[in-house]
Amino acid sequence: MKQNVRLIISGIFAFGLTYALGFGAQSVIKGQFEQVEVTRAILDAHQALKSGPSDKQNVTIVKETKSAKYHFLNKRSYEVNTADSSRAGTVLTGENDQDKARADRHSDARRTKKPVVQRLKDGSVRVTVADGMKTSEVLVSESLPVVPFSWGIFFAISICLFIASIFAAKKTPVVGSVVLLAGLAISTGVIGSQYLGLSAAEASEFLRAGGRRAPAVVSPSGSFWGTLAAIYVAGAIALVFIATSAFERSLDSVQRSREAYVAISPAMLGLFVLVGIPFVVGIGLAFFRHVHGDYSFVGLDNFRQILTGSEGPHSIFYTLVVTVIWTFLNVILHLSVGLGFALLLHKHASGWTRIYRVILIIPWAVPAYLTALIWRSMFDADIGVINRILGLEGMSWMHDTFTAFCANLITNVWLGFPFMMVVCLGALTSIPGDLYDAADVDGANGWQKFTQITLPLLKPALLPATILGSIWTFNKFEVIYLVSEGRPDGGTDILVTEAYRWAFERGLAQGGAYGKAAACSVIIFLVLLVYGWMTARVSRSAEEALR
């Protein structure tokens, strides 16, 4: 029975892994040739900057100068040249949506000094490159090489994986892993032959064009090899796990508690639909690139681009440091302010205490986005009440990273301290008063009673509250996005707002860079997973110390 279950699970795993490998290899090859197309467009755009628009190419040259007519307003004049037309003036300042979009691309290319690449809905590619005050735009609409799906690789790897799963079911995972490796070696050979064939065709086209265009890369990219290695490691780990006694114990547990699992199956099904499927889809999306509804597999390329900081105003490590500092300072201030108010309300209990509790709970009861909008207006340079109180009329809090960060911090402390206050009040009421009476008899002062009685007995309540508050603050999207809006130039963004900007701001040209956003979300998940594992160990140690 158990061996049959192992075999069924191994077979399902083998088929899924086979499909992932075949589909992934095909998509990676297609993605590489798309990158070749982009490289060609960049080369054509640079050539157009030197020689001007050609009637054989869809090229637009934009030259920016200071307007002679409106120089005192620091206005800009633009000269737009194509192969068959030319116009000048402030033609990119809002006449129509196309001019506005071209002005944005011109500005981005000059500011970043990097090519601005857009893949349009029809599959064509628009590339904008800059040289000083000039930019060149090239629109390329070419059909890419057709990457065939190899049924040979599908069947070869399926057979090898199925044999590997049989060995795993019989508790010989080492042999199964060797067979799995052999299957992946066969598939790599087939994929390599596809690369060579398509690359040879592209090289022939390159020679026919007189060597004026970029040839195709003749070897698989690093993202392909990384993806292949990740698939093999995942497969080997799964096969080893299927053969272990832990898997057998899991089967025994399910068999013994069959009625209990049937009873909770509706709740488990709901969790699987509402949590499990979005979670798996989100992780899977991190390995794809989205272009106007079309998804192509890119392997680890999204993670590589994010981790190397090849795009975006700041590196992911800068944003991670900002996020950690943001979380640490907020949790410390939430805990300090909340505990302070709790001690005051607990010590000076009176008829007014209930009213004070209601007043102090209001910041937590009001929706966070409303509070964020109110605080943003309070920090406004011209009409904000903060500047009037401090006598800093005209000071812009959002033009400096430190002051913008402080504005976010003040807002979130206002939002978060009531939660800690409520937790501390509940914990304080559970501390027996006899302990304080005994401390008074022993001559202990207030600080000694606080450090020797109050704090140790508050730890069981404060530790989970601190962990929960840390996770909330780590993903506190609305405060950053609504108060500072990430200003200046993304300097106050945290990881969760960075993921949002990939999906809905930076990726607008391709209909949303959902792959990069998902990759950023996976990084957030991994960071919180490590944090959760560390805090779980700390919690267990604290519980054992209190026993």
XYZ file of C-alpha atoms in Angstrom:
547
model
C 0.000 0.000 0.000
C 2.642 2.501 1.061
C 4.883 1.554 -1.848
C 1.989 2.067 -4.273
C 1.276 5.506 -2.786
C 4.938 6.368 -3.167
C 4.845 5.240 -6.768
C 1.729 7.285 -7.581
C 3.143 10.422 -5.979
C 6.486 9.888 -7.702
C 4.765 9.454 -11.074
C 2.779 12.692 -10.633
C 5.956 14.469 -9.648
C 7.812 13.030 -12.664
C 5.166 14.232 -15.113
C 5.043 17.725 -13.576
C 8.808 18.077 -13.564
C 8.997 16.851 -17.159
C 6.465 19.395 -18.344
C 8.217 22.182 -16.416
C 11.569 21.274 -17.961
C 10.258 21.040 -21.530
C 8.212 24.222 -21.314
C 10.981 26.057 -19.482
C 13.654 25.102 -22.005
C 11.484 26.201 -24.894
C 10.690 29.531 -23.242
C 14.325 30.199 -22.323
C 15.428 29.681 -25.934
C 12.690 32.029 -27.113
C 13.693 34.603 -24.495
C 17.304 34.556 -25.658
C 16.332 35.302 -29.227
C 14.078 38.097 -27.990
C 17.130 39.527 -26.232
C 19.038 39.331 -29.525
C 16.238 41.322 -31.135
C 16.579 43.990 -28.423
C 20.366 44.102 -28.897
C 19.911 44.648 -32.611
C 17.464 47.481 -31.981
C 19.913 49.158 -29.562
C 22.704 48.951 -32.144
C 20.406 50.406 -34.826
C 19.410 53.247 -32.480
C 23.055 54.134 -31.752
C 23.828 54.023 -35.466
C 20.894 56.345 -36.176
C 22.288 58.897 -33.703
C 25.411 59.095 -35.841
C 23.954 58.892 -39.351
C 20.407 60.196 -38.882
C 17.035 58.571 -39.671
C 16.972 56.067 -42.497
C 14.039 55.541 -44.842
C 14.521 51.788 -44.366
C 14.010 51.930 -40.606
C 11.309 53.230 -38.326
C 13.631 55.695 -36.543
C 12.828 58.915 -34.689
C 15.497 61.390 -33.551
C 14.653 63.841 -30.748
C 16.959 66.766 -29.997
C 16.361 68.859 -26.868
C 17.415 72.520 -26.501
C 16.507 75.358 -24.190
C 13.619 77.320 -25.645
C 14.747 80.716 -27.002
C 11.229 82.119 -26.720
C 10.538 80.974 -23.142
C 14.072 80.785 -21.748
C 13.107 82.751 -18.632
C 10.614 79.967 -17.767
C 13.288 77.317 -18.317
C 11.145 75.770 -21.036
C 12.561 73.174 -23.390
C 12.296 73.034 -27.141
C 12.314 69.750 -29.008
C 13.185 68.946 -32.593
C 11.678 65.686 -33.822
C 13.014 64.140 -37.026
C 11.861 61.009 -38.819
C 12.731 59.672 -42.271
C 9.921 61.676 -43.890
C 9.085 64.555 -41.531
C 10.573 67.152 -39.210
C 9.003 69.452 -36.631
C 10.291 71.710 -33.892
C 9.086 73.681 -30.888
C 7.572 72.537 -27.621
C 6.055 69.596 -29.463
C 6.532 67.090 -26.651
C 4.914 69.081 -23.878
C 1.385 67.764 -24.051
C -0.148 68.104 -27.503
C -1.213 64.442 -27.494
C -0.612 61.215 -25.612
C 1.989 59.989 -28.098
C 4.083 63.124 -27.619
C 3.773 62.854 -23.836
C 4.913 59.249 -23.924
C 7.823 60.130 -26.230
C 8.841 62.932 -23.877
C 8.859 60.499 -20.966
C 11.010 58.012 -22.871
C 13.374 60.818 -23.931
C 13.672 62.012 -20.319
C 14.195 58.493 -18.916
C 16.897 57.628 -21.445
C 18.802 60.862 -20.731
C 18.416 60.558 -16.958
C 19.387 56.900 -16.588
C 21.895 56.872 -19.488
C 20.563 53.391 -20.289
C 18.452 52.167 -23.220
C 14.711 52.318 -22.557
C 13.209 49.100 -23.947
C 9.481 48.636 -24.473
C 7.797 45.549 -25.866
C 4.439 46.472 -27.368
C 1.214 44.481 -27.554
C 1.790 43.441 -31.167
C 5.170 41.895 -30.263
C 7.282 44.704 -31.697
C 10.111 46.318 -29.740
C 10.739 50.039 -29.253
C 14.189 51.065 -28.034
C 15.229 54.583 -26.975
C 18.911 55.463 -26.480
C 20.433 58.807 -25.514
C 23.586 60.703 -26.421
C 23.834 64.042 -24.651
C 20.736 66.090 -25.504
C 19.702 63.754 -28.325
C 17.789 60.492 -28.253
C 17.098 57.965 -30.966
C 14.061 55.691 -31.099
C 13.866 52.532 -33.182
C 10.723 50.475 -33.656
C 11.449 46.907 -34.770
C 8.754 44.491 -35.902
C 10.337 41.184 -36.866
C 9.286 37.597 -36.462
C 11.446 35.594 -34.085
C 12.703 32.085 -34.844
C 10.098 29.444 -34.087
C 11.271 27.319 -31.169
C 9.815 23.820 -31.648
C 8.646 21.769 -28.703
C 10.704 18.599 -28.682
C 8.547 15.566 -27.989
C 11.760 13.547 -27.907
C 13.013 15.366 -24.844
C 9.581 15.068 -23.255
C 9.457 11.285 -23.563
C 13.136 10.780 -22.707
C 12.973 12.714 -19.466
C 9.546 11.196 -18.639
C 10.909 7.659 -18.871
C 13.996 8.532 -16.825
C 11.961 10.286 -14.165
C 9.488 7.443 -13.951
C 12.312 4.939 -13.489
C 13.836 7.270 -10.873
C 10.496 7.431 -9.056
C 10.313 3.614 -8.957
C 13.731 3.493 -7.293
C 12.601 6.192 -4.864
C 9.458 4.205 -4.048
C 11.673 1.221 -3.260
C 13.796 3.356 -0.921
C 16.842 3.569 -3.186
C 16.979 7.335 -3.758
C 20.673 7.383 -4.742
C 20.027 5.206 -7.790
C 16.932 7.268 -8.564
C 18.937 10.490 -8.416
C 21.531 9.030 -10.807
C 18.776 8.081 -13.254
C 17.313 11.562 -12.879
C 20.703 13.070 -13.673
C 20.954 10.868 -16.766
C 17.548 12.064 -17.933
C 18.540 15.684 -17.499
C 21.780 15.020 -19.397
C 19.791 13.612 -22.328
C 17.437 16.596 -22.250
C 20.372 19.010 -22.144
C 21.803 17.375 -25.269
C 18.508 17.758 -27.128
C 18.166 21.380 -26.021
C 21.756 22.063 -27.050
C 21.057 20.750 -30.544
C 18.093 23.109 -30.781
C 20.329 26.006 -29.781
C 22.927 25.104 -32.386
C 20.369 24.752 -35.154
C 18.633 28.051 -34.464
C 21.929 29.854 -33.874
C 23.279 28.577 -37.189
C 20.229 29.992 -38.956
C 20.680 33.331 -37.216
C 24.408 33.386 -38.071
C 23.600 32.792 -41.749
C 21.220 35.767 -41.680
C 23.931 37.818 -39.999
C 26.374 37.027 -42.824
C 23.776 37.748 -45.523
C 23.188 41.176 -43.959
C 26.885 41.991 -44.350
C 27.641 41.706 -40.661
C 25.713 44.864 -39.846
C 23.404 43.240 -37.324
C 24.020 41.484 -34.010
C 24.377 37.685 -34.337
C 22.559 35.296 -32.026
C 24.287 33.928 -28.954
C 25.303 30.375 -29.840
C 25.363 28.965 -26.311
C 22.656 28.800 -23.617
C 22.587 31.668 -21.143
C 23.498 31.446 -17.470
C 19.819 31.670 -16.523
C 19.166 28.453 -18.450
C 21.918 26.520 -16.667
C 20.803 27.916 -13.318
C 17.221 26.860 -14.010
C 18.323 23.385 -15.068
C 20.421 23.000 -11.911
C 17.519 24.199 -9.731
C 15.175 21.665 -11.370
C 17.640 18.846 -10.768
C 18.238 19.807 -7.135
C 14.485 20.071 -6.504
C 13.931 16.698 -8.171
C 16.708 14.985 -6.228
C 15.461 16.399 -2.913
C 11.907 15.251 -3.676
C 13.081 11.761 -4.598
C 15.162 11.490 -1.434
C 12.255 12.698 0.692
C 9.898 10.142 -0.864
C 12.324 7.386 0.167
C 12.819 8.579 3.751
C 11.116 7.324 6.877
C 9.660 10.818 7.440
C 7.498 10.380 4.347
C 6.457 6.941 5.623
C 5.531 8.411 9.013
C 3.456 11.056 7.241
C 1.561 8.355 5.365
C 1.002 6.448 8.625
C -0.261 9.600 10.330
C -2.723 10.277 7.522
C -3.947 6.689 7.654
C -4.406 6.716 11.459
C -6.195 10.070 11.497
C -8.218 9.536 8.360
C -11.513 10.627 9.980
C -9.964 13.812 11.366
C -8.545 14.749 7.979
C -11.928 14.134 6.357
C -13.567 16.395 8.962
C -11.224 19.315 8.342
C -11.051 18.795 4.572
C -13.543 21.631 3.776
C -11.400 24.120 5.719
C -8.227 22.758 4.141
C -9.809 23.061 0.692
C -10.758 26.672 1.407
C -7.240 27.471 2.575
C -5.801 25.757 -0.490
C -7.987 27.811 -2.842
C -7.617 31.156 -1.055
C -4.006 30.871 0.135
C -2.260 27.898 -1.420
C -3.030 28.527 -5.089
C -2.181 32.281 -5.018
C 0.994 31.478 -3.093
C 2.164 28.871 -5.619
C 1.155 31.038 -8.587
C 3.015 34.001 -7.091
C 6.195 31.971 -6.688
C 5.853 30.536 -10.191
C 5.263 33.994 -11.660
C 8.710 35.062 -10.431
C 10.249 32.867 -13.140
C 8.289 34.433 -16.006
C 8.271 37.724 -17.874
C 4.943 39.348 -18.635
C 4.383 41.435 -21.768
C 0.778 42.541 -22.354
C -0.767 39.234 -21.322
C 1.975 37.046 -22.797
C 4.132 35.115 -20.315
C 7.545 33.717 -21.232
C 9.783 31.651 -18.981
C 13.039 33.425 -18.047
C 14.291 31.204 -15.232
C 16.220 33.104 -12.583
C 16.658 36.194 -14.758
C 14.177 38.299 -12.739
C 16.077 37.527 -9.530
C 19.390 38.273 -11.231
C 18.218 41.676 -12.449
C 16.794 42.608 -9.047
C 19.788 41.382 -7.031
C 22.369 42.981 -9.349
C 20.501 46.292 -9.346
C 20.523 46.583 -13.124
C 17.192 48.428 -13.044
C 15.533 50.858 -10.640
C 16.891 53.926 -8.830
C 18.419 51.933 -5.940
C 19.736 48.435 -5.419
C 17.666 45.818 -3.634
C 20.237 45.753 -0.838
C 19.796 49.486 -0.180
C 16.034 48.953 -0.032
C 16.508 45.954 2.274
C 18.650 48.029 4.657
C 16.024 50.799 4.657
C 13.331 48.190 5.357
C 15.253 46.661 8.260
C 15.987 50.091 9.806
C 12.353 51.090 9.278
C 11.109 47.910 10.991
C 13.582 48.081 13.881
C 12.920 51.735 14.753
C 9.150 51.350 14.465
C 9.004 48.268 16.689
C 11.244 49.887 19.326
C 9.131 53.068 19.361
C 5.829 51.158 19.286
C 6.952 49.089 22.253
C 8.378 52.031 24.212
C 5.452 54.409 23.680
C 2.828 51.685 24.100
C 4.406 50.344 27.294
C 4.774 53.879 28.664
C 1.102 54.705 28.171
C 0.082 51.299 29.533
C 2.069 51.851 32.715
C 0.521 55.312 33.165
C -3.032 54.051 32.632
C -2.484 51.031 34.886
C -0.824 52.971 37.689
C -3.226 55.920 37.769
C -6.504 54.040 37.516
C -9.499 56.339 37.882
C -12.834 57.129 36.293
C -11.036 58.993 33.507
C -8.884 55.996 32.613
C -11.535 54.448 30.367
C -11.914 57.718 28.469
C -8.156 57.956 28.003
C -8.055 54.372 26.752
C -10.718 55.130 24.129
C -8.883 58.274 23.014
C -5.534 56.503 22.757
C -7.034 53.597 20.784
C -8.419 55.921 18.067
C -5.211 55.989 15.924
C -5.374 52.203 15.634
C -9.138 52.151 14.990
C -9.077 54.660 12.114
C -8.227 53.089 8.706
C -4.503 53.376 8.074
C -4.810 54.976 4.648
C -6.945 57.811 6.041
C -4.402 58.478 8.781
C -1.574 58.413 6.216
C -3.343 60.972 4.014
C -3.998 63.235 7.016
C -0.352 63.109 8.109
C 0.826 63.774 4.556
C -1.171 66.997 4.505
C 0.191 67.875 7.970
C 3.753 67.555 6.587
C 2.963 69.714 3.538
C 5.586 72.428 2.959
C 3.068 75.257 2.445
C -0.110 74.438 4.362
C 1.095 71.759 6.779
C 0.440 72.289 10.468
C 3.755 70.633 11.437
C 5.811 73.376 9.790
C 3.647 76.092 11.366
C 4.065 74.618 14.838
C 7.830 74.257 14.419
C 8.238 77.587 12.629
C 9.601 75.928 9.496
C 7.271 77.443 6.896
C 8.271 76.436 3.385
C 10.457 73.492 4.445
C 9.825 70.413 2.296
C 10.044 67.220 4.329
C 10.054 65.059 1.205
C 13.080 66.563 -0.571
C 15.557 64.895 1.776
C 15.790 61.175 2.548
C 16.269 61.662 6.292
C 13.345 64.054 6.804
C 11.059 62.001 4.530
C 11.972 58.879 6.510
C 11.228 60.733 9.762
C 7.819 61.775 8.423
C 7.011 58.139 7.623
C 8.312 57.052 11.026
C 6.242 59.577 12.982
C 3.113 58.571 11.062
C 3.590 54.856 11.640
C 4.410 55.290 15.333
C 1.125 57.143 15.683
C -0.610 54.235 13.949
C 1.133 51.404 15.791
C 1.606 52.269 19.460
C -2.069 51.641 20.479
C -1.722 47.929 19.625
C 1.278 47.578 21.939
C -0.505 49.626 24.585
C -3.509 47.274 24.572
C -1.261 44.197 24.763
C 0.732 45.671 27.644
C -2.409 46.712 29.530
C -3.792 43.199 29.293
C -0.521 41.706 30.481
C -0.171 44.206 33.353
C -3.590 43.334 34.743
C -2.535 39.673 34.996
C 0.455 40.423 37.255
C -0.481 39.724 40.906
C -0.310 42.797 43.138
C 1.154 40.704 45.969
C 4.489 40.655 44.137
C 4.725 44.438 44.301
C 3.678 44.447 47.973
C 6.430 41.953 48.761
C 8.905 44.111 46.820
C 7.868 47.167 48.867
C 8.500 45.207 52.066
C 11.976 44.303 50.775
C 12.672 48.009 50.061
C 12.795 47.776 46.253
C 12.539 51.065 44.360
C 10.413 51.682 41.250
C 13.130 50.801 38.738
C 13.941 47.536 40.520
C 10.268 46.530 40.555
C 10.001 47.360 36.859
C 13.092 45.377 35.825
C 12.693 42.456 38.246
C 8.912 41.969 38.225
C 7.117 43.856 35.447
C 9.385 43.192 32.472
C 9.979 39.453 33.096
C 6.254 38.831 33.510
C 5.445 40.912 30.411
C 7.793 38.891 28.184
C 5.322 36.067 27.367
C 2.854 38.652 26.010
C 5.350 41.092 24.480
C 7.370 38.560 22.506
C 4.570 37.360 20.158
C 3.233 40.926 19.910
C 6.705 42.151 18.900
C 7.054 39.404 16.299
C 3.631 40.172 14.851
C 4.321 43.918 14.892
C 7.633 43.362 13.101
C 5.956 41.458 10.276
C 3.218 44.084 9.964
C 5.731 46.923 9.888
C 8.002 45.106 7.431
C 5.087 45.085 4.960
C 3.601 48.486 5.905
C 2.744 49.588 2.383
C 0.223 52.388 2.831
C 2.347 54.672 5.024
C 5.352 54.684 2.683
C 3.257 54.931 -0.466
C 0.901 57.661 0.755
C 3.059 59.827 3.036
C 6.457 60.124 1.350
C 5.498 58.279 -1.874
C 9.036 56.849 -1.800
C 10.568 60.295 -2.242
C 13.148 61.482 -2.870
C 13.780 59.298 -5.949
C 12.850 56.047 -4.194
C 15.111 56.773 -1.207
C 12.429 55.875 1.361
C 10.895 52.899 -0.455
C 10.790 49.565 1.349
C 10.639 46.111 -0.233
C 6.854 45.897 -0.462
C 6.537 49.290 -2.210
C 9.411 48.262 -4.480
C 7.392 45.206 -5.562
C 4.366 47.417 -6.206
C 6.377 49.802 -8.380
C 7.673 46.927 -10.496
C 4.139 45.700 -11.106
C 2.263 48.969 -11.672
C 4.733 51.780 -12.376
C 8.076 50.758 -13.869
C 6.545 47.970 -15.905
C 3.771 49.989 -17.575
C 5.497 49.801 -20.969
C 5.059 46.018 -21.004
C 1.686 45.940 -19.289
C 3.177 45.314 -15.835
C 6.514 43.777 -14.818
C 4.701 41.138 -12.801
C 7.639 38.723 -12.928
C 9.988 41.188 -11.226
C 7.279 42.101 -8.716
C 6.752 38.419 -7.908
C 10.522 37.882 -7.590
C 10.698 40.806 -5.157
C 7.797 39.278 -3.205
C 9.616 35.932 -3.040
C 12.641 37.737 -1.594
C 10.371 39.345 1.015
C 8.935 35.919 1.842
C 12.408 34.402 2.264
C 13.539 37.252 4.534
C 10.438 36.873 6.718
C 10.831 33.085 6.673
C 14.352 33.387 8.095
C 13.109 35.956 10.616
C 10.235 33.672 11.636
C 12.589 30.723 12.104
C 14.917 32.811 14.292
C 12.088 34.245 16.399
C 10.575 30.769 16.828
C 13.835 29.582 18.377
C 13.918 32.648 20.634
C 10.293 32.031 21.677
C 10.998 28.407 22.559
C 14.038 29.442 24.583
C 11.978 32.044 26.455
C 9.213 29.530 27.190
C 11.709 26.998 28.500
C 13.306 29.644 30.725
C 9.931 30.458 32.298
C 9.127 26.809 33.139
